[in-house]
Coordinates of C-alpha atoms in Angstrom, one line a residue:
X13 CA 0.0 0.0 0.0
X14 CA 1.3 3.4 -0.9
X15 CA 2.7 5.2 2.1
X16 CA 0.4 8.2 1.6
X17 CA -2.6 5.9 1.7
X18 CA -1.3 4.0 4.7
X19 CA -0.6 6.9 7.0
X20 CA -3.4 9.0 8.6
X21 CA -3.9 12.4 7.0
X22 CA -4.7 13.7 10.4
X23 CA -2.1 16.2 11.4
X24 CA -1.4 18.8 14.1
X25 CA -0.2 22.3 13.7
X26 CA 3.6 22.1 14.1
X27 CA 6.3 24.7 14.7
X28 CA 5.8 27.2 11.9
X29 CA 7.9 30.4 12.1
X30 CA 6.4 33.4 13.8
X31 CA 4.4 35.4 11.3
X32 CA 4.0 32.6 8.8
X33 CA 0.3 33.0 8.7
X34 CA -0.2 36.6 7.8
X35 CA -3.6 37.0 6.2
X36 CA -3.1 39.7 3.5
X37 CA -2.5 40.0 -0.2
X38 CA 1.0 39.4 -1.4
X39 CA 2.2 37.3 1.5
X40 CA 4.0 38.1 4.8
X41 CA 4.9 41.6 5.8
X42 CA 7.9 41.4 8.2
X43 CA 6.9 44.8 9.8
X44 CA 3.4 43.7 10.9
X45 CA 4.4 41.5 13.8
X46 CA 2.7 38.3 14.7
X47 CA -0.7 37.9 13.1
X48 CA -3.8 36.3 14.6
X49 CA -4.3 32.7 13.8
X50 CA -7.7 31.7 12.4
X51 CA -10.2 29.9 14.7
X52 CA -9.7 26.2 14.6
X53 CA -6.0 26.5 13.5
X54 CA -5.0 23.8 16.0
X55 CA -7.7 21.3 15.2
X56 CA -7.0 17.9 13.8
X57 CA -8.3 17.5 10.2
X58 CA -8.5 15.1 7.3
X59 CA -7.2 17.6 4.8
X60 CA -4.9 20.6 4.9
X61 CA -4.0 23.2 2.2
X62 CA -0.2 22.6 1.8
X63 CA 1.7 25.0 -0.4
X64 CA 5.1 24.2 -1.9
X65 CA 8.0 26.5 -0.9
X66 CA 10.6 26.4 -3.7
X67 CA 13.8 28.4 -4.4
X68 CA 13.3 31.1 -7.1
X69 CA 15.5 33.7 -8.7
X70 CA 13.5 36.7 -7.2
X71 CA 13.5 35.5 -3.7
X72 CA 14.3 38.5 -1.5
X73 CA 13.6 36.7 1.8
X74 CA 11.5 33.7 2.8
X75 CA 8.1 35.3 2.3
X76 CA 9.0 37.3 -0.8
X77 CA 9.6 34.5 -3.3
X78 CA 7.3 33.6 -6.2
X79 CA 6.0 30.6 -4.3
X80 CA 4.1 33.0 -2.0
X81 CA 1.9 34.6 -4.6
X82 CA -1.6 35.1 -3.2
X83 CA -0.4 33.6 0.1
X84 CA -2.0 33.1 2.6
X85 CA -5.3 34.7 1.7
X86 CA -6.0 32.4 -1.3
X87 CA -5.2 29.3 0.8
X88 CA -7.5 30.3 3.7
X89 CA -10.4 31.4 1.6
X90 CA -10.2 28.2 -0.4
X91 CA -10.1 26.2 2.8
X92 CA -13.3 28.0 3.9
X93 CA -15.0 26.9 0.6
X94 CA -13.9 23.3 1.1
X95 CA -15.5 23.3 4.5
X96 CA -18.8 24.8 3.2
X97 CA -19.1 22.8 0.0
X98 CA -17.9 19.3 1.2
X99 CA -18.0 17.1 4.3
X100 CA -14.3 17.0 4.3
X101 CA -12.8 17.9 7.7
X102 CA -10.5 20.8 6.7
X103 CA -7.9 22.5 8.8
X104 CA -8.4 26.3 9.0
X105 CA -4.6 26.9 8.8
X106 CA -2.5 26.4 5.7
X107 CA 0.9 24.6 5.7
X108 CA 4.0 25.7 3.9
X109 CA 6.1 22.7 2.8
X110 CA 9.8 23.2 1.9
X111 CA 11.1 21.4 -1.2
X112 CA 14.3 20.6 0.8
X113 CA 12.4 18.9 3.6
X114 CA 11.2 15.3 4.1
X115 CA 8.1 17.0 5.6
X116 CA 6.9 16.9 2.0
X117 CA 5.9 13.2 2.5
X118 CA 3.4 14.2 5.2
X119 CA 1.1 16.1 2.9
X120 CA -0.8 14.2 0.3
X121 CA -1.9 17.3 -1.7
X122 CA 0.4 20.1 -2.5
X123 CA -0.3 23.4 -4.3
X124 CA 2.3 25.3 -6.3
X125 CA 2.0 28.8 -7.8
X126 CA 4.3 30.5 -10.3
X127 CA 6.2 27.3 -11.1
X128 CA 8.0 29.2 -14.0
X129 CA 10.1 30.8 -11.3
X130 CA 11.3 27.7 -9.6
X131 CA 15.0 26.8 -9.6
X132 CA 15.1 23.2 -8.5
X133 CA 18.3 21.4 -7.7
X134 CA 18.8 17.7 -8.3
X135 CA 18.1 16.8 -4.7
X136 CA 14.8 18.7 -4.7
X137 CA 13.7 17.2 -8.0
X138 CA 14.5 13.7 -6.7
X139 CA 12.5 14.3 -3.5
X140 CA 9.5 15.5 -5.5
X141 CA 9.8 12.5 -7.8
X142 CA 9.8 10.1 -4.8
X143 CA 6.9 12.0 -3.2
X144 CA 4.8 11.8 -6.4
X145 CA 5.6 8.2 -7.2
X146 CA 4.6 7.2 -3.6
X147 CA 1.1 8.6 -4.0
X148 CA 1.6 12.4 -3.7
X149 CA -0.3 15.0 -5.8
X150 CA 0.9 18.4 -7.0
X151 CA -1.4 21.1 -8.4
X152 CA 0.6 23.6 -10.5
X153 CA -1.1 26.9 -11.1
X154 CA -0.7 30.4 -12.6
X155 CA 1.7 30.3 -15.5
X156 CA 0.9 32.2 -18.6
X157 CA 2.4 32.2 -22.2
X158 CA 5.1 30.2 -23.8
X159 CA 8.0 31.7 -21.9
X160 CA 6.6 30.9 -18.5
X161 CA 5.6 27.4 -19.7
X162 CA 9.1 26.6 -20.9
X163 CA 10.6 27.7 -17.6
X164 CA 8.2 25.6 -15.6
X165 CA 8.7 22.7 -18.0
X166 CA 12.4 22.6 -17.2
X167 CA 11.5 21.8 -13.6
X168 CA 9.0 19.1 -14.6
X169 CA 11.7 17.5 -16.8
X170 CA 14.1 17.4 -13.9
X171 CA 11.5 15.6 -11.8
X172 CA 10.3 13.2 -14.6
X173 CA 12.7 13.2 -17.6
X174 CA 10.8 10.4 -19.4
X175 CA 7.1 11.2 -18.6
X176 CA 4.8 12.9 -21.1
X177 CA 2.6 15.9 -20.2
X178 CA -0.9 15.3 -21.6
X179 CA -3.8 17.6 -22.2
X180 CA -6.8 16.3 -20.2
X181 CA -9.9 15.2 -21.9
X182 CA -13.4 16.3 -20.7
X183 CA -14.1 12.7 -19.9
X184 CA -11.2 12.4 -17.5
X185 CA -12.3 11.3 -14.0
X186 CA -10.7 14.2 -12.3
X187 CA -13.3 16.5 -13.9
X188 CA -16.2 14.4 -12.4
X189 CA -15.2 13.4 -8.9
X190 CA -17.8 15.8 -7.4
X191 CA -18.7 18.4 -10.0
X192 CA -19.0 17.8 -13.8
X193 CA -16.6 20.2 -15.3
X194 CA -17.0 19.7 -19.1
X195 CA -17.4 23.4 -19.7
X196 CA -14.2 24.9 -18.4
X197 CA -12.9 28.3 -19.3
X198 CA -10.0 30.6 -18.6
X199 CA -9.7 31.9 -15.0
X200 CA -8.3 35.4 -15.1
X201 CA -5.8 36.8 -12.7
X202 CA -6.5 40.3 -11.3
X203 CA -3.5 41.7 -13.2
X204 CA -5.5 41.0 -16.4
X205 CA -8.9 42.2 -15.0
X206 CA -7.9 45.5 -13.2
X207 CA -4.1 45.4 -13.2
X208 CA -3.6 46.7 -16.8
X209 CA -1.8 43.6 -18.1
X210 CA -2.9 42.4 -21.6
X211 CA -3.0 38.9 -22.8
X212 CA -0.7 38.0 -25.7
X213 CA -1.7 35.4 -28.3
X214 CA 0.1 32.6 -26.4
X215 CA -1.9 33.3 -23.2
X216 CA -5.5 33.3 -24.5
X217 CA -6.3 29.5 -24.3
X218 CA -6.6 27.8 -20.9
X219 CA -4.8 24.5 -20.7
X220 CA -5.7 21.7 -18.3
X221 CA -2.7 19.3 -18.3
X222 CA -1.3 16.4 -16.3
X223 CA 1.5 13.9 -15.7
X224 CA 0.5 10.4 -14.7
X225 CA 2.2 7.4 -13.0
X226 CA 2.5 4.0 -14.5
X227 CA -1.0 3.1 -13.3
X228 CA -2.6 6.1 -15.0
X229 CA -3.0 8.1 -11.8
X230 CA -2.6 11.8 -12.2
X231 CA 0.4 12.9 -10.1
X232 CA 0.8 16.5 -11.3
X233 CA -2.2 18.5 -12.5
X234 CA -1.4 21.8 -14.3
X235 CA -3.5 24.9 -14.8
X236 CA -1.7 26.9 -17.5
X237 CA -3.0 30.2 -18.8
X238 CA -5.3 30.5 -15.8
X239 CA -4.9 31.9 -12.3
X240 CA -7.0 29.7 -10.0
X241 CA -5.3 31.1 -6.9
X242 CA -6.4 34.6 -7.7
X243 CA -10.0 33.4 -7.9
X244 CA -9.7 31.9 -4.5
X245 CA -8.0 35.0 -3.1
X246 CA -10.6 37.4 -4.4
X247 CA -13.7 35.4 -3.8
X248 CA -14.8 38.0 -1.3
X249 CA -14.5 40.9 -3.7
X250 CA -17.4 42.2 -5.8
X251 CA -14.9 43.3 -8.4
X252 CA -13.9 39.7 -9.2
X253 CA -16.1 37.7 -11.5
X254 CA -18.3 35.2 -9.6
X255 CA -18.4 32.8 -12.5
X256 CA -14.7 32.4 -12.5
X257 CA -14.5 32.0 -8.7
X258 CA -17.2 29.3 -8.9
X259 CA -15.1 27.3 -11.4
X260 CA -11.9 27.8 -9.4
X261 CA -13.5 26.3 -6.3
X262 CA -15.0 23.4 -8.2
X263 CA -11.6 22.7 -9.9
X264 CA -9.8 22.7 -6.5
X265 CA -12.4 20.5 -4.8
X266 CA -12.4 18.0 -7.7
X267 CA -8.7 17.8 -7.5
X268 CA -8.6 17.2 -3.8
X269 CA -11.2 14.4 -3.9
X270 CA -9.4 12.8 -6.9
X271 CA -6.2 12.8 -4.9
X272 CA -7.8 11.4 -1.8
X273 CA -9.4 8.5 -3.6
X274 CA -6.6 7.5 -6.0

């Protein structure tokens, strides 16, 4: 039995650094001091939002790297949606998981944002490969255009040099674990809605992609030319399109339930 299916997914809050849980757009602000933890942060749970911390070229301190885009507001607002829309016991507090740590093996579902900025070394790639082949799941979100895709692809090729990346068909099980998601569309980041950035031709078509193991299980699910995390983060804003938020929550929930049942 795969180790991730053999161990309990029930976890306790462990020693995170002071200030890790700042609830604001853009991540941690070192000048704000210790933030207030959300109610229920110390409760046991079946599922926890775990976010991959990876080294990147623009990392000006632990909480300033590309890995922390939308952190932690997107994480916590998505957790709230999981609690409301499913019976899954969900921890109110997110978990940051370092690519250098064997703590990775304790979290069956990992979210990654801005994978085009990761600078993996061979040891990190090997650990991620081992994690995924043992039953782990990685959701890679928020890359746009060919340049960012090629940069993210270099990391995937370090992890799995010989595994193909496939475009998912509407009939794939992952789109039907809870919600039927045949009619997917591009989920816009706020930089394209009110931030002034324009889509180039290579950014206009949303891609739903995956890497599978030898049994056909999806190990890595990829949302390219969409920003699912922004839709979670701005779910409470009347400025953000509700239709896109609704799809983002359904995508995330389907992916969680797929991982927990495969």
